[in-house]
Coordinates of C-alpha atoms and ligand atoms in Angstrom, one line a residue:
X24 CA 12.7 -9.0 14.6
X25 CA 11.7 -12.5 13.6
X26 CA 11.3 -13.5 10.0
X27 CA 9.1 -16.5 9.9
X28 CA 9.3 -18.5 6.6
X29 CA 6.5 -20.9 5.6
X30 CA 6.9 -23.8 3.2
X31 CA 6.1 -22.2 -0.1
X32 CA 8.1 -21.7 -3.2
X33 CA 8.1 -17.9 -2.6
X34 CA 10.5 -18.6 0.3
X35 CA 13.3 -17.6 -2.1
X36 CA 12.0 -14.1 -2.2
X37 CA 12.3 -13.9 1.6
X38 CA 16.1 -14.2 1.2
X39 CA 16.0 -10.8 -0.5
X40 CA 13.8 -9.4 2.2
X41 CA 16.2 -10.7 4.8
X42 CA 19.1 -9.2 3.0
X43 CA 17.4 -5.8 2.9
X44 CA 16.5 -6.0 6.6
X45 CA 20.0 -6.9 7.8
X46 CA 21.7 -4.4 5.5
X47 CA 19.6 -1.6 7.0
X48 CA 20.7 -2.6 10.5
X49 CA 17.8 -4.8 11.8
X50 CA 18.7 -7.8 13.9
X51 CA 16.7 -10.7 12.3
X52 CA 16.2 -14.1 13.7
X53 CA 14.9 -16.4 10.9
X54 CA 12.5 -19.1 12.0
X55 CA 11.6 -21.3 9.0
X56 CA 9.2 -24.2 9.1
X57 CA 10.7 -27.7 8.2
X58 CA 8.8 -27.4 4.9
X59 CA 10.4 -24.0 4.1
X60 CA 13.9 -25.7 4.4
X61 CA 12.9 -27.9 1.5
X62 CA 12.8 -24.8 -0.7
X63 CA 15.7 -22.8 0.8
X64 CA 18.3 -24.5 3.1
X65 CA 19.3 -23.6 6.6
X66 CA 22.8 -22.4 5.6
X67 CA 21.3 -19.6 3.5
X68 CA 19.2 -18.3 6.3
X69 CA 22.0 -18.6 8.8
X70 CA 24.6 -16.9 6.6
X71 CA 22.2 -14.0 5.6
X72 CA 21.0 -13.4 9.2
X73 CA 24.2 -14.2 11.1
X74 CA 22.1 -16.1 13.6
X75 CA 21.5 -19.7 14.3
X76 CA 18.5 -21.3 12.5
X77 CA 16.3 -24.1 13.8
X78 CA 12.8 -25.2 13.0
X79 CA 12.0 -27.4 16.1
X80 CA 11.7 -26.7 19.8
X81 CA 14.2 -29.3 20.8
X82 CA 17.4 -27.4 19.9
X83 CA 19.1 -25.3 22.6
X84 CA 16.4 -26.1 25.1
X85 CA 18.4 -24.5 27.9
X86 CA 17.7 -21.1 26.3
X87 CA 14.0 -21.9 26.0
X88 CA 13.8 -20.6 22.4
X89 CA 10.2 -21.6 21.9
X90 CA 9.2 -18.8 24.3
X91 CA 12.1 -16.4 24.3
X92 CA 12.3 -15.7 20.5
X93 CA 8.7 -14.5 20.5
X94 CA 8.9 -12.6 23.7
X95 CA 12.0 -10.6 22.7
X96 CA 10.8 -9.7 19.2
X97 CA 9.7 -6.2 18.2
X98 CA 8.0 -7.6 15.1
X99 CA 7.2 -11.0 13.7
X100 CA 7.0 -10.9 9.9
X101 CA 5.9 -14.2 8.2
X102 CA 6.8 -14.4 4.5
X103 CA 5.6 -16.4 2.8
X104 CA 2.6 -17.4 5.0
X105 CA 1.1 -20.5 3.6
X106 CA -2.5 -21.6 4.0
X107 CA -1.4 -24.3 6.3
X108 CA 0.7 -22.0 8.5
X109 CA -2.1 -19.5 8.8
X110 CA -4.6 -22.3 9.7
X111 CA -2.3 -23.4 12.4
X112 CA -1.8 -19.9 13.7
X113 CA -5.6 -19.3 13.7
X114 CA -6.2 -22.5 15.6
X115 CA -3.4 -21.7 18.1
X116 CA -1.4 -24.9 17.3
X117 CA 2.2 -24.9 18.5
X118 CA 4.0 -27.9 16.9
X119 CA 7.2 -26.2 15.8
X120 CA 9.4 -23.2 16.6
X121 CA 7.5 -20.8 14.4
X122 CA 4.0 -21.6 15.6
X123 CA 5.3 -21.4 19.2
X124 CA 6.9 -18.0 18.4
X125 CA 3.6 -16.8 17.0
X126 CA 1.8 -17.8 20.3
X127 CA 4.4 -16.1 22.6
X128 CA 4.8 -12.9 20.6
X129 CA 3.1 -9.8 22.0
X130 CA 4.6 -7.5 19.4
X131 CA 3.0 -6.6 16.0
X132 CA 2.6 -9.7 13.7
X133 CA 2.4 -9.4 9.9
X134 CA 1.5 -12.3 7.6
X135 CA 2.4 -12.0 3.9
X136 CA 0.5 -14.9 2.4
X137 CA 1.5 -16.6 -0.9
X138 CA -0.4 -19.5 -2.3
X139 CA -2.5 -20.5 -5.3
X140 CA -5.7 -18.5 -5.9
X141 CA -7.9 -21.4 -5.1
X142 CA -6.3 -21.8 -1.7
X143 CA -6.5 -18.1 -0.9
X144 CA -10.1 -18.0 -1.9
X145 CA -11.2 -21.1 0.0
X146 CA -13.7 -20.4 2.8
X147 CA -11.3 -22.1 5.3
X148 CA -8.5 -19.7 4.4
X149 CA -10.9 -16.7 4.4
X150 CA -12.0 -17.7 7.9
X151 CA -8.5 -18.1 9.1
X152 CA -7.4 -14.8 7.7
X153 CA -10.4 -13.1 9.3
X154 CA -9.6 -14.7 12.6
X155 CA -5.9 -13.5 12.5
X156 CA -7.0 -10.0 11.5
X157 CA -9.6 -9.8 14.3
X158 CA -6.9 -10.7 16.8
X159 CA -4.8 -7.8 15.6
X160 CA -2.4 -9.3 13.1
X161 CA -1.8 -7.5 9.8
X162 CA -2.5 -10.0 6.9
X163 CA -1.4 -8.4 3.6
X164 CA -3.5 -9.5 0.7
X165 CA -1.3 -11.3 -1.9
X166 CA -0.5 -9.7 -5.2
X167 CA -1.9 -10.6 -8.6
X168 CA 0.4 -12.1 -11.2
X169 CA 2.3 -15.2 -12.3
X170 CA 2.0 -18.1 -9.8
X171 CA 4.3 -21.1 -9.5
X172 CA 3.4 -22.7 -12.8
X173 CA 2.2 -21.1 -16.0
X174 CA -1.0 -19.8 -14.3
X175 CA -1.6 -16.4 -12.9
X176 CA -4.0 -14.9 -10.4
X177 CA -4.1 -13.5 -6.8
X178 CA -1.6 -15.4 -4.7
X179 CA 1.8 -14.0 -5.4
X180 CA 4.1 -12.8 -2.6
X181 CA 4.5 -9.0 -3.0
X182 CA 7.9 -7.8 -4.2
X183 CA 10.6 -8.0 -1.5
X184 CA 11.2 -4.2 -1.7
X185 CA 7.6 -3.7 -0.8
X186 CA 7.6 -6.3 2.0
X187 CA 10.7 -4.5 3.4
X188 CA 8.8 -1.2 3.3
X189 CA 5.8 -2.8 5.0
X190 CA 8.0 -4.3 7.7
X191 CA 9.7 -0.9 8.4
X192 CA 6.3 0.9 8.5
X193 CA 5.0 -1.5 11.1
X194 CA 8.2 -1.5 13.1
X195 CA 8.3 2.2 13.4
X196 CA 4.8 2.4 14.8
X197 CA 6.2 0.4 17.8
X198 CA 3.5 -1.5 19.7
X199 CA 0.7 0.6 18.2
X200 CA -2.3 -1.5 17.0
X201 CA -3.2 -1.6 13.3
X202 CA -5.7 1.2 13.7
X203 CA -7.1 0.9 10.1
X204 CA -8.0 -2.7 10.5
X205 CA -11.5 -3.5 9.5
X206 CA -11.7 -0.3 7.4
X207 CA -11.7 -0.1 3.6
X208 CA -10.0 2.9 2.0
X209 CA -9.5 4.0 -1.6
X210 CA -6.5 6.0 -2.8
X211 CA -6.0 7.6 -6.2
X212 CA -2.5 8.1 -7.4
X213 CA -0.5 9.3 -10.4
X214 CA -1.5 11.6 -13.2
X215 CA -4.1 11.2 -15.9
X216 CA -3.3 11.2 -19.6
X217 CA -5.8 12.7 -22.1
X218 CA -5.3 11.3 -25.6
X219 CA -4.7 13.5 -28.6
X220 CA -4.1 10.6 -30.9
X221 CA -3.1 7.0 -30.3
X222 CA 0.5 8.0 -29.5
X223 CA 0.3 11.5 -27.9
X224 CA -1.4 12.8 -24.8
X225 CA -1.7 15.7 -22.5
X226 CA -0.3 14.7 -19.1
X227 CA 1.4 16.0 -16.0
X228 CA 4.5 15.3 -13.9
X229 CA 2.9 13.3 -11.1
X230 CA 5.0 10.2 -10.3
X231 CA 2.4 8.6 -8.1
X232 CA 4.9 8.3 -5.2
X233 CA 2.7 10.1 -2.6
X234 CA -0.4 8.1 -3.5
X235 CA 1.6 4.9 -3.4
X236 CA 3.0 5.9 0.0
X237 CA -0.6 6.5 1.2
X238 CA -1.7 3.1 0.0
X239 CA 1.4 1.3 1.5
X240 CA 1.0 3.0 4.9
X241 CA -2.7 2.2 5.1
X242 CA -2.0 -1.4 4.3
X243 CA 0.6 -1.6 7.0
X244 CA -2.0 -0.2 9.4
X245 CA -4.3 -3.0 8.6
X246 CA -6.6 -1.3 6.1
X247 CA -8.2 -3.0 3.1
X248 CA -6.8 -0.8 0.4
X249 CA -7.7 -0.2 -3.2
X250 CA -5.3 2.0 -5.2
X251 CA -6.6 3.5 -8.4
X252 CA -3.4 4.2 -10.3
X253 CA -3.2 6.5 -13.3
X254 CA 0.0 5.8 -15.4
X255 CA 2.3 5.0 -12.5
X256 CA 5.4 2.8 -13.0
X257 CA 6.2 1.9 -9.4
X258 CA 6.0 -1.6 -7.9
X259 CA 2.6 -2.4 -6.4
X260 CA 2.6 -1.8 -2.6
X261 CA 2.3 -4.9 -0.5
X262 CA -1.2 -5.9 0.5
X263 CA -2.9 -3.4 -1.9
X264 CA -5.4 -4.1 -4.7
X265 CA -4.4 -2.0 -7.7
X266 CA -6.8 -0.8 -10.3
X267 CA -5.1 0.8 -13.4
X268 CA -6.6 3.7 -15.3
X269 CA -5.5 6.1 -18.0
X270 CA -7.7 9.1 -18.5
X271 CA -9.6 11.4 -16.1
X272 CA -12.9 9.8 -17.3
X273 CA -11.5 6.3 -16.5
X274 CA -10.3 7.5 -13.1
X275 CA -13.7 9.1 -12.3
X276 CA -15.5 5.8 -13.2
X277 CA -13.1 3.7 -11.1
X278 CA -13.4 6.0 -8.1
X279 CA -17.2 6.1 -8.2
X280 CA -17.2 2.3 -8.3
X281 CA -14.5 1.7 -5.7
X282 CA -15.7 4.3 -3.2
X283 CA -18.8 2.2 -2.3
X284 CA -18.3 0.6 1.1
X285 CA -15.1 2.5 1.8
X286 CA -14.8 4.6 5.0
X287 CA -12.2 6.9 3.5
X288 CA -11.2 8.1 0.0
X289 CA -8.0 10.0 -0.7
X290 CA -7.7 11.8 -4.0
X291 CA -3.9 12.3 -4.4
X292 CA -4.0 11.8 -8.2
X293 CA -3.2 14.8 -10.4
X294 CA -6.3 14.8 -12.6
X295 CA -6.2 16.7 -15.9
X296 CA -8.6 19.6 -15.7
X297 CA -9.0 19.6 -19.5
X298 CA -9.0 17.1 -22.3
X299 CA -8.8 17.5 -26.1
X300 CA -12.3 17.9 -27.6
X301 CA -11.3 15.5 -30.3
X302 CA -9.1 12.4 -29.9
X303 CA -8.4 11.1 -33.4
X304 CA -8.2 7.3 -34.0
X305 CA -5.1 7.5 -36.4
X306 CA -1.7 9.0 -35.7
X307 CA -1.5 12.6 -36.7
X308 CA 1.2 12.6 -39.5
X309 CA 3.8 15.3 -40.1
X310 CA 3.2 14.9 -43.8
X311 CA -0.5 15.5 -43.5
X312 CA -2.4 18.6 -43.0
X313 CA -1.2 20.7 -40.0
X314 CA -3.4 19.8 -37.0
X315 CA -3.9 23.3 -35.9
X316 CA -4.6 24.3 -32.2
X317 CA -5.8 21.6 -29.8
X318 CA -9.2 22.6 -28.6
X319 CA -9.9 21.6 -25.0
X320 CA -13.0 20.9 -22.9
X321 CA -13.1 20.8 -19.1
X322 CA -13.1 17.4 -17.3
X323 CA -15.5 16.7 -14.5
X324 CA -14.1 17.3 -11.0
X325 CA -13.8 13.8 -9.6
X326 CA -13.2 15.0 -6.0
X327 CA -16.1 17.4 -6.0
X328 CA -18.3 14.7 -7.6
X329 CA -17.4 12.2 -4.8
X330 CA -18.4 14.9 -2.2
X331 CA -21.6 15.7 -4.0
X332 CA -22.8 12.1 -4.2
X333 CA -21.5 11.1 -0.7
X334 CA -24.9 11.4 1.0
X335 CA -26.5 8.8 -1.3
X336 CA -23.5 6.6 -2.2
X337 CA -21.3 6.5 0.9
X338 CA -22.8 8.3 3.9
X339 CA -20.2 9.2 6.6
X340 CA -17.3 8.6 4.3
X341 CA -14.2 10.7 5.0
X342 CA -13.0 12.4 1.8
X343 CA -9.5 13.8 1.5
X344 CA -8.3 16.0 -1.4
X345 CA -4.8 17.2 -2.3
X346 CA -4.0 20.7 -3.6
X347 CA -1.0 21.4 -5.8
X348 CA -0.2 25.1 -5.6
X349 CA 2.7 27.2 -6.9
X350 CA 1.7 30.6 -5.4
X351 CA -0.3 31.9 -2.4
X352 CA -0.3 28.3 -1.2
X353 CA -2.4 28.7 2.0
X354 CA -5.0 31.2 0.6
X355 CA -5.5 29.1 -2.5
X356 CA -5.7 26.0 -0.3
X357 CA -8.4 27.5 1.9
X358 CA -10.4 28.6 -1.1
X359 CA -10.0 25.1 -2.7
X360 CA -11.2 23.3 0.5
X361 CA -14.3 25.5 0.5
X362 CA -14.9 24.8 -3.2
X363 CA -14.4 21.1 -3.1
X364 CA -16.2 20.5 0.1
X365 CA -13.9 17.6 1.3
X366 CA -13.1 17.0 5.0
X367 CA -9.3 17.4 4.7
X368 CA -7.2 19.1 2.0
X369 CA -3.5 18.3 1.9
X370 CA -1.9 21.5 0.5
X371 CA 1.4 21.0 -1.3
X372 CA 3.7 23.6 -2.7
X373 CA 4.8 22.4 -6.2
X374 CA 7.3 23.6 -8.8
X375 CA 11.0 24.1 -8.4
X376 CA 11.6 20.4 -7.9
X377 CA 9.2 20.2 -4.9
X378 CA 6.6 17.4 -4.5
X379 CA 6.4 16.0 -8.1
X380 CA 8.8 13.0 -8.4
X381 CA 10.7 14.0 -5.3
X382 CA 11.4 11.6 -2.4
X383 CA 10.4 14.1 0.3
X384 CA 7.2 16.1 0.7
X385 CA 5.9 18.8 3.0
X386 CA 2.3 20.0 3.4
X387 CA -0.2 21.8 5.4
X388 CA -3.4 19.9 6.0
X389 CA -6.5 22.0 6.2
X390 CA -9.6 20.6 7.9
X391 CA -13.2 21.5 7.1
X392 CA -13.5 21.9 10.9
X393 CA -11.0 24.8 10.7
X394 CA -8.0 22.6 11.9
X395 CA -4.5 23.3 10.4
X396 CA -1.8 20.7 10.7
X397 CA 1.7 21.4 9.5
X398 CA 3.6 18.4 8.2
X399 CA 7.3 19.2 8.0
X400 CA 9.5 18.1 5.1
X401 CA 10.2 14.4 5.3
X402 CA 9.7 11.1 3.4
X403 CA 6.4 10.7 1.6
X404 CA 5.6 7.7 3.9
X405 CA 5.8 10.0 6.9
X406 CA 3.4 12.5 5.3
X407 CA 1.1 9.6 4.5
X408 CA 1.1 8.3 8.0
X409 CA 0.2 11.8 9.3
X410 CA -2.6 12.0 6.9
X411 CA -4.0 8.7 8.1
X412 CA -3.7 9.9 11.7
X413 CA -6.1 12.7 10.8
X414 CA -8.4 10.3 8.9
X415 CA -8.5 7.9 11.9
X416 CA -9.6 10.8 14.1
X417 CA -12.6 11.2 11.8
X418 CA -13.6 7.6 11.3
X419 CA -17.0 6.6 12.8
Ligands
LIG25 N1 -9.3 16.9 -8.8 C1 -10.3 16.1 -9.3 N2 -10.7 16.2 -10.6 C2 -10.3 17.2 -11.4 C3 -9.2 18.0 -10.9 C4 -8.8 17.8 -9.6 O1 -10.7 15.2 -8.6 N3 -10.8 17.3 -12.6 C5 -8.8 16.7 -7.5 C6 -7.4 16.3 -7.3 O2 -7.2 14.9 -7.2 C7 -7.0 16.9 -6.0 C8 -7.9 18.1 -5.9 O3 -8.9 17.9 -6.8 O4 -7.4 16.1 -4.9 C9 -7.2 19.4 -6.2 O5 -6.5 19.3 -7.5 P1 -5.7 20.6 -8.0 O6 -5.2 20.3 -9.3 O7 -4.8 21.2 -7.0 O8 -6.9 21.7 -8.2 P2 -7.9 22.0 -9.3 O9 -9.3 21.7 -8.8 O10 -7.5 21.4 -10.6 O11 -7.8 23.6 -9.3 P3 -6.7 24.5 -10.0 O12 -6.1 23.8 -11.1 O13 -7.4 25.7 -10.4 O14 -5.7 24.8 -8.9

């Protein structure tokens, strides 16, 4: 693959990405711009990749590198992609080795932009990003956080571990087009916490890994992804907008707002069915009066609510639920699909170390149309990709 490096300070993070790629056996040719070398020098890229590094088209001309590098690549991944580099790519300019490579590549191309918020939001950049996406490139939205100076906002390069995950997800799809491009999807993840007092809550074991895998894989397939995350401590997936919530009520509110304009919603969060009737404002003290039993009241069913309001709020939206079952997995799953009224129900067997917190997952996906899809045990990213395959079949 080709790692294109633009002239932004985040170039230093691309070293870590390169390291991860080469350590996992990928052959990586680094093609920096001349400006990128002002941030990280040629010896670093050459040593980490084990391959020669040039920025111009006049070195090793006998090997025609300005054409060959792009033609031979299985993936071109540009990180960081600056506003200038994307403008050149959108306009089809070819004045250095990287822009030539982008013009000759016929493999998947991913841009991971990093710049100041003002530059990302400028109409010129918006138009260039739209052009690149319309031509089939995946442009990952930058992350929100600390920028070069003391300021923060949208514009950060996502964490190298998540860029690495995105690169692998795109690579393993081979030459397949980003089939979720132009679609907005919303995924919920994690587990809600229902406050008892300011320091205690009722919660569950959901780690958020499956929901994060769904968000990550959707972004790698070109989707505009919003991830509503309830109490998850995982790095934000690359290219995904993350909305953080705590309780079931907050999750319900966020989902209702975010589902508007989305073609698909996936409810993988573990939502508490009940919450304490009373949540007290001060910590319950051991020395005080014994608190007595915690009285519970039922939470609204977010998934069923999204289905009920679909016709008025989001006609045609595909809605996917998850079911965590310990016993009679399929029978309970079928009954739940009927009860919730969603289009697809991903039925997981939980308990005994399965699903919650584990790296692997397995499921049967039941469709409202009677379809049954078995997804064998494998990484959560694999399960997520299979779920998106089923969603893509149902998109308008
Ligand atoms: N769900 C929801 N709101 C709730 C409870 C669950 O939106 N208050 C959603 C979950 O996100 C999941 C699906 O409903 O997509 C099924 O969740 P699960 O816990 O398996 O089922 P429950 O409806 O809670 O039924 P039960 O606990 O009886 O199995």
